mmCIF file of C-alpha atoms in Angstrom:
data_model
loop_
_atom_site.group_PDB
_atom_site.id
_atom_site.type_symbol
_atom_site.label_atom_id
_atom_site.label_comp_id
_atom_site.label_asym_id
_atom_site.label_seq_id
_atom_site.Cartn_x
_atom_site.Cartn_y
_atom_site.Cartn_z
ATOM 1 C CA UNK Q 1 -39.386 -5.564 15.440
ATOM 2 C CA UNK Q 2 -35.916 -6.925 16.136
ATOM 3 C CA UNK Q 3 -34.314 -3.545 15.497
ATOM 4 C CA UNK Q 4 -36.721 -1.836 17.902
ATOM 5 C CA UNK Q 5 -35.932 -4.355 20.640
ATOM 6 C CA UNK Q 6 -32.236 -3.972 19.901
ATOM 7 C CA UNK Q 7 -32.493 -0.211 20.376
ATOM 8 C CA UNK Q 8 -34.043 -0.778 23.822
ATOM 9 C CA UNK Q 9 -31.366 -3.262 24.861
ATOM 10 C CA UNK Q 10 -28.477 -1.089 23.647
ATOM 11 C CA UNK Q 11 -29.230 2.470 24.836
ATOM 12 C CA UNK Q 12 -27.139 5.443 23.706
ATOM 13 C CA UNK Q 13 -25.028 5.369 26.848
ATOM 14 C CA UNK Q 14 -23.888 1.767 26.262
ATOM 15 C CA UNK Q 15 -23.397 1.516 22.473
ATOM 16 C CA UNK Q 16 -20.449 -0.503 21.232
ATOM 17 C CA UNK Q 17 -18.064 2.419 21.036
ATOM 18 C CA UNK Q 18 -19.075 3.984 24.335
ATOM 19 C CA UNK Q 19 -16.430 5.360 26.660
ATOM 20 C CA UNK Q 20 -17.882 3.433 29.688
ATOM 21 C CA UNK Q 21 -16.032 0.550 31.327
ATOM 22 C CA UNK Q 22 -15.562 -2.787 29.597
ATOM 23 C CA UNK Q 23 -17.909 -4.688 31.959
ATOM 24 C CA UNK Q 24 -20.915 -2.687 30.732
ATOM 25 C CA UNK Q 25 -19.966 -3.489 27.143
ATOM 26 C CA UNK Q 26 -19.604 -7.214 27.840
ATOM 27 C CA UNK Q 27 -22.951 -7.263 29.640
ATOM 28 C CA UNK Q 28 -24.647 -5.490 26.751
ATOM 29 C CA UNK Q 29 -23.280 -7.978 24.230
ATOM 30 C CA UNK Q 30 -24.415 -10.882 26.401
ATOM 31 C CA UNK Q 31 -27.956 -9.458 26.466
ATOM 32 C CA UNK Q 32 -27.810 -9.002 22.708
ATOM 33 C CA UNK Q 33 -26.810 -12.641 22.264
ATOM 34 C CA UNK Q 34 -29.795 -13.752 24.338
ATOM 35 C CA UNK Q 35 -32.139 -11.556 22.322
ATOM 36 C CA UNK Q 36 -30.820 -12.984 19.044
ATOM 37 C CA UNK Q 37 -31.277 -16.526 20.380
ATOM 38 C CA UNK Q 38 -34.929 -15.776 21.284
ATOM 39 C CA UNK Q 39 -35.580 -14.350 17.816
ATOM 40 C CA UNK Q 40 -33.705 -16.859 15.650
ATOM 41 C CA UNK Q 41 -34.081 -19.954 17.865
ATOM 42 C CA UNK Q 42 -30.347 -20.514 18.249
ATOM 43 C CA UNK Q 43 -27.401 -18.669 19.750
ATOM 44 C CA UNK Q 44 -25.194 -16.559 17.495
ATOM 45 C CA UNK Q 45 -21.843 -17.919 16.252
ATOM 46 C CA UNK Q 46 -18.943 -18.066 18.708
ATOM 47 C CA UNK Q 47 -17.289 -15.173 16.922
ATOM 48 C CA UNK Q 48 -20.062 -12.792 17.994
ATOM 49 C CA UNK Q 49 -20.189 -14.212 21.506
ATOM 50 C CA UNK Q 50 -16.466 -13.641 21.935
ATOM 51 C CA UNK Q 51 -16.531 -10.197 20.362
ATOM 52 C CA UNK Q 52 -17.267 -8.590 23.720
ATOM 53 C CA UNK Q 53 -14.009 -9.821 25.222
ATOM 54 C CA UNK Q 54 -12.067 -8.736 22.194
ATOM 55 C CA UNK Q 55 -13.756 -5.311 22.232
ATOM 56 C CA UNK Q 56 -12.987 -4.894 25.936
ATOM 57 C CA UNK Q 57 -9.335 -5.720 25.362
ATOM 58 C CA UNK Q 58 -9.193 -3.279 22.451
ATOM 59 C CA UNK Q 59 -10.748 -0.516 24.553
ATOM 60 C CA UNK Q 60 -8.278 -1.102 27.395
ATOM 61 C CA UNK Q 61 -5.382 -1.033 24.988
ATOM 62 C CA UNK Q 62 -6.686 2.189 23.456
ATOM 63 C CA UNK Q 63 -7.061 4.009 26.789
ATOM 64 C CA UNK Q 64 -3.674 2.808 28.073
ATOM 65 C CA UNK Q 65 -1.669 3.753 24.991
ATOM 66 C CA UNK Q 66 -3.336 6.847 23.550
ATOM 67 C CA UNK Q 67 -0.110 8.805 23.189
ATOM 68 C CA UNK Q 68 1.738 5.837 21.679
ATOM 69 C CA UNK Q 69 -1.041 5.318 19.129
ATOM 70 C CA UNK Q 70 -0.865 8.949 18.091
ATOM 71 C CA UNK Q 71 2.847 8.602 17.411
ATOM 72 C CA UNK Q 72 2.313 5.292 15.643
ATOM 73 C CA UNK Q 73 -0.358 6.807 13.405
ATOM 74 C CA UNK Q 74 2.027 9.576 12.339
ATOM 75 C CA UNK Q 75 4.710 7.010 11.517
ATOM 76 C CA UNK Q 76 2.192 4.896 9.606
ATOM 77 C CA UNK Q 77 1.086 7.925 7.579
ATOM 78 C CA UNK Q 78 4.686 8.741 6.760
ATOM 79 C CA UNK Q 79 5.299 5.146 5.637
ATOM 80 C CA UNK Q 80 2.175 5.225 3.470
ATOM 81 C CA UNK Q 81 3.253 8.476 1.817
ATOM 82 C CA UNK Q 82 6.699 7.032 1.188
ATOM 83 C CA UNK Q 83 5.167 3.916 -0.339
ATOM 84 C CA UNK Q 84 2.891 5.979 -2.614
ATOM 85 C CA UNK Q 85 5.835 8.088 -3.779
ATOM 86 C CA UNK Q 86 7.801 4.912 -4.540
ATOM 87 C CA UNK Q 87 4.992 3.491 -6.670
ATOM 88 C CA UNK Q 88 4.535 6.775 -8.544
ATOM 89 C CA UNK Q 89 8.210 6.916 -9.386
ATOM 90 C CA UNK Q 90 11.120 9.046 -8.300
ATOM 91 C CA UNK Q 91 10.651 11.522 -11.155
ATOM 92 C CA UNK Q 92 7.036 12.265 -10.280
ATOM 93 C CA UNK Q 93 6.709 15.717 -8.636
ATOM 94 C CA UNK Q 94 5.328 15.596 -5.112
ATOM 95 C CA UNK Q 95 2.792 17.784 -3.328
ATOM 96 C CA UNK Q 96 5.001 20.365 -1.644
ATOM 97 C CA UNK Q 97 2.179 21.687 0.555
ATOM 98 C CA UNK Q 98 1.844 18.258 2.203
ATOM 99 C CA UNK Q 99 4.348 17.325 4.922
ATOM 100 C CA UNK Q 100 5.873 13.920 5.661
ATOM 101 C CA UNK Q 101 2.919 13.028 7.905
ATOM 102 C CA UNK Q 102 0.282 14.146 5.402
ATOM 103 C CA UNK Q 103 -0.487 17.453 7.123
ATOM 104 C CA UNK Q 104 -0.780 20.798 5.304
ATOM 105 C CA UNK Q 105 2.275 23.027 5.489
ATOM 106 C CA UNK Q 106 3.648 26.239 4.023
ATOM 107 C CA UNK Q 107 6.657 25.552 1.820
ATOM 108 C CA UNK Q 108 10.015 26.867 3.052
ATOM 109 C CA UNK Q 109 11.438 28.705 0.033
ATOM 110 C CA UNK Q 110 14.566 30.033 1.769
ATOM 111 C CA UNK Q 111 16.918 27.496 0.067
ATOM 112 C CA UNK Q 112 15.648 28.437 -3.411
ATOM 113 C CA UNK Q 113 17.526 30.656 -5.842
ATOM 114 C CA UNK Q 114 16.221 34.138 -6.549
ATOM 115 C CA UNK Q 115 15.143 34.520 -10.155
ATOM 116 C CA UNK Q 116 12.919 36.592 -12.409
ATOM 117 C CA UNK Q 117 9.483 34.992 -12.600
ATOM 118 C CA UNK Q 118 6.445 35.619 -14.774
ATOM 119 C CA UNK Q 119 3.099 33.904 -15.278
ATOM 120 C CA UNK Q 120 0.185 34.385 -17.665
ATOM 121 C CA UNK Q 121 -3.310 33.021 -16.962
ATOM 122 C CA UNK Q 122 -6.642 33.243 -18.744
ATOM 123 C CA UNK Q 123 -10.359 33.055 -18.067
ATOM 124 C CA UNK Q 124 -13.609 33.317 -20.016
ATOM 125 C CA UNK Q 125 -16.959 34.784 -18.967
ATOM 126 C CA UNK Q 126 -19.861 33.662 -21.165
ATOM 127 C CA UNK Q 127 -22.452 36.454 -21.110
ATOM 128 C CA UNK Q 128 -25.106 35.547 -23.660
ATOM 129 C CA UNK Q 129 -26.199 37.862 -26.470
ATOM 130 C CA UNK Q 130 -28.454 40.169 -24.433
ATOM 131 C CA UNK Q 131 -25.854 40.942 -21.763
ATOM 132 C CA UNK Q 132 -23.054 41.046 -24.329
ATOM 133 C CA UNK Q 133 -24.850 43.802 -26.250
ATOM 134 C CA UNK Q 134 -25.399 45.794 -23.054
ATOM 135 C CA UNK Q 135 -21.718 45.545 -22.108
ATOM 136 C CA UNK Q 136 -20.635 46.420 -25.636
ATOM 137 C CA UNK Q 137 -22.825 49.535 -25.562
ATOM 138 C CA UNK Q 138 -21.703 50.349 -21.994
ATOM 139 C CA UNK Q 139 -25.330 50.328 -20.861
ATOM 140 C CA UNK Q 140 -25.040 48.281 -17.680
ATOM 141 C CA UNK Q 141 -26.568 49.972 -14.627
ATOM 142 C CA UNK Q 142 -23.392 49.608 -12.533
ATOM 143 C CA UNK Q 143 -21.208 51.307 -15.127
ATOM 144 C CA UNK Q 144 -18.177 50.369 -17.239
ATOM 145 C CA UNK Q 145 -17.947 46.604 -16.768
ATOM 146 C CA UNK Q 146 -14.555 46.006 -18.369
ATOM 147 C CA UNK Q 147 -12.765 48.863 -16.586
ATOM 148 C CA UNK Q 148 -14.078 47.928 -13.152
ATOM 149 C CA UNK Q 149 -13.191 44.246 -13.729
ATOM 150 C CA UNK Q 150 -9.682 45.215 -14.831
ATOM 151 C CA UNK Q 151 -9.025 47.181 -11.636
ATOM 152 C CA UNK Q 152 -10.543 44.383 -9.537
ATOM 153 C CA UNK Q 153 -8.265 41.807 -11.168
ATOM 154 C CA UNK Q 154 -5.140 43.857 -10.457
ATOM 155 C CA UNK Q 155 -6.241 44.361 -6.867
ATOM 156 C CA UNK Q 156 -6.984 40.636 -6.530
ATOM 157 C CA UNK Q 157 -3.469 39.697 -7.627
ATOM 158 C CA UNK Q 158 -2.028 41.893 -4.874
ATOM 159 C CA UNK Q 159 -4.149 40.083 -2.261
ATOM 160 C CA UNK Q 160 -3.447 36.505 -3.369
ATOM 161 C CA UNK Q 161 -1.670 35.458 -0.174
ATOM 162 C CA UNK Q 162 -4.677 36.655 1.845
ATOM 163 C CA UNK Q 163 -7.148 34.675 -0.263
ATOM 164 C CA UNK Q 164 -5.048 31.504 -0.733
ATOM 165 C CA UNK Q 165 -3.827 30.525 2.765
ATOM 166 C CA UNK Q 166 -0.571 28.722 1.915
ATOM 167 C CA UNK Q 167 0.631 31.210 -0.723
ATOM 168 C CA UNK Q 168 3.656 33.337 0.124
ATOM 169 C CA UNK Q 169 3.291 37.076 0.492
ATOM 170 C CA UNK Q 170 5.514 38.225 -2.356
ATOM 171 C CA UNK Q 171 6.414 41.600 -3.846
ATOM 172 C CA UNK Q 172 4.924 41.975 -7.302
ATOM 173 C CA UNK Q 173 6.854 43.979 -9.879
ATOM 174 C CA UNK Q 174 4.041 44.077 -12.410
ATOM 175 C CA UNK Q 175 0.401 43.020 -12.873
ATOM 176 C CA UNK Q 176 -1.497 43.224 -16.153
ATOM 177 C CA UNK Q 177 -5.171 42.374 -16.728
ATOM 178 C CA UNK Q 178 -6.739 42.671 -20.194
ATOM 179 C CA UNK Q 179 -10.376 42.045 -21.090
ATOM 180 C CA UNK Q 180 -11.665 41.587 -24.654
ATOM 181 C CA UNK Q 181 -15.224 41.137 -25.903
ATOM 182 C CA UNK Q 182 -15.611 38.133 -28.215
ATOM 183 C CA UNK Q 183 -18.701 38.419 -30.468
ATOM 184 C CA UNK Q 184 -18.373 34.835 -31.716
ATOM 185 C CA UNK Q 185 -19.631 33.282 -28.463
ATOM 186 C CA UNK Q 186 -20.806 36.467 -26.678
ATOM 187 C CA UNK Q 187 -18.124 36.234 -24.019
ATOM 188 C CA UNK Q 188 -15.404 38.243 -22.314
ATOM 189 C CA UNK Q 189 -11.880 36.864 -22.774
ATOM 190 C CA UNK Q 190 -9.650 37.740 -19.816
ATOM 191 C CA UNK Q 191 -5.874 37.476 -19.678
ATOM 192 C CA UNK Q 192 -3.758 38.256 -16.638
ATOM 193 C CA UNK Q 193 -0.015 38.502 -16.159
ATOM 194 C CA UNK Q 194 2.065 38.783 -12.988
ATOM 195 C CA UNK Q 195 5.814 39.334 -12.610
ATOM 196 C CA UNK Q 196 8.203 39.284 -9.689
ATOM 197 C CA UNK Q 197 11.828 38.683 -8.767
ATOM 198 C CA UNK Q 198 12.050 36.262 -5.890
ATOM 199 C CA UNK Q 199 12.162 32.670 -4.641
ATOM 200 C CA UNK Q 200 8.646 31.530 -5.522
ATOM 201 C CA UNK Q 201 6.475 31.704 -8.612
ATOM 202 C CA UNK Q 202 3.639 34.047 -9.476
ATOM 203 C CA UNK Q 203 1.256 31.545 -11.089
ATOM 204 C CA UNK Q 204 -1.315 31.945 -8.318
ATOM 205 C CA UNK Q 205 -1.175 35.734 -8.600
ATOM 206 C CA UNK Q 206 -1.923 35.557 -12.336
ATOM 207 C CA UNK Q 207 -4.783 33.072 -11.855
ATOM 208 C CA UNK Q 208 -6.223 35.055 -8.954
ATOM 209 C CA UNK Q 209 -6.175 38.179 -11.133
ATOM 210 C CA UNK Q 210 -8.283 36.611 -13.894
ATOM 211 C CA UNK Q 211 -10.565 34.871 -11.384
ATOM 212 C CA UNK Q 212 -11.401 38.092 -9.550
ATOM 213 C CA UNK Q 213 -11.813 39.936 -12.840
ATOM 214 C CA UNK Q 214 -14.228 37.245 -14.048
ATOM 215 C CA UNK Q 215 -16.248 37.353 -10.842
ATOM 216 C CA UNK Q 216 -16.410 41.134 -11.100
ATOM 217 C CA UNK Q 217 -17.827 40.875 -14.622
ATOM 218 C CA UNK Q 218 -20.499 38.578 -13.210
ATOM 219 C CA UNK Q 219 -21.264 41.000 -10.376
ATOM 220 C CA UNK Q 220 -21.541 43.932 -12.755
ATOM 221 C CA UNK Q 221 -23.920 42.035 -15.063
ATOM 222 C CA UNK Q 222 -25.941 39.778 -12.767
ATOM 223 C CA UNK Q 223 -28.920 42.141 -12.692
ATOM 224 C CA UNK Q 224 -29.417 41.516 -16.413
ATOM 225 C CA UNK Q 225 -28.924 37.724 -16.309
ATOM 226 C CA UNK Q 226 -28.203 34.937 -13.844
ATOM 227 C CA UNK Q 227 -27.108 32.590 -16.638
ATOM 228 C CA UNK Q 228 -23.590 34.063 -16.937
ATOM 229 C CA UNK Q 229 -20.788 31.499 -16.645
ATOM 230 C CA UNK Q 230 -17.206 32.038 -15.444
ATOM 231 C CA UNK Q 231 -15.170 29.255 -17.073
ATOM 232 C CA UNK Q 232 -11.741 28.014 -18.187
ATOM 233 C CA UNK Q 233 -9.581 29.557 -15.451
ATOM 234 C CA UNK Q 234 -6.117 28.212 -16.241
ATOM 235 C CA UNK Q 235 -2.400 28.902 -16.393
ATOM 236 C CA UNK Q 236 -1.129 29.550 -19.909
ATOM 237 C CA UNK Q 237 2.589 30.154 -19.452
ATOM 238 C CA UNK Q 238 5.235 30.653 -16.781
ATOM 239 C CA UNK Q 239 8.945 31.395 -16.630
ATOM 240 C CA UNK Q 240 11.669 31.306 -13.987
ATOM 241 C CA UNK Q 241 12.366 29.108 -11.005
ATOM 242 C CA UNK Q 242 13.671 25.546 -10.927
ATOM 243 C CA UNK Q 243 11.323 24.271 -13.650
ATOM 244 C CA UNK Q 244 12.055 27.228 -15.955
ATOM 245 C CA UNK Q 245 9.802 27.835 -18.947
ATOM 246 C CA UNK Q 246 6.407 26.096 -19.252
ATOM 247 C CA UNK Q 247 3.662 26.665 -21.804
ATOM 248 C CA UNK Q 248 0.261 25.026 -22.208
ATOM 249 C CA UNK Q 249 -0.029 22.854 -25.284
ATOM 250 C CA UNK Q 250 -3.270 23.215 -27.202
#
């Protein structure tokens, strides 16, 4: 009952965070205080009674200093990011796609050294025995699953910067996508490799290649089963750049 009466007293046009003038807000809070007194038999604490004045002052301050607050918020975000970096430690790598104010940005790679870069990624598509046998016998209605997925993976690597918005548009020297049927778990093992000579790595190109290849396997086989799973998309190895050689440890 109290909530219904409260909804009548505080209409949508005069809720606490309304953009109307401060007098309407103060009047609304005063009416609310009276309603609470009639329901509970005593007035609310002084803190609630004085909240109207404090809210009015806050609203005035907000409207009069909107631009200043925007600048202050940016500075506060920068300070918070600096504090987080300090607690994590100086040797902890940062998020290069996040600027000093916490906003997304494309990394400027112009100061970096040009080097030969490679990356190898992998992916698994779990088919199930029925679909696995159809793929093995090349009996899928859409045709040769592994060949179509291979071409799709290579094409996907070349379109990485279109699919991943903050990736650089780089010139690829080589893309390899291999698919192998694994009878032990009725899956397709996919491995992709990308190579380039430039100022940024090709890890995303390699992972995009195996991802698109895996999705293509699903598309080619989905008529036979909806239970197919595309799993374990990951980087296996990379070379070149500032961090040099990296390999996944099993």
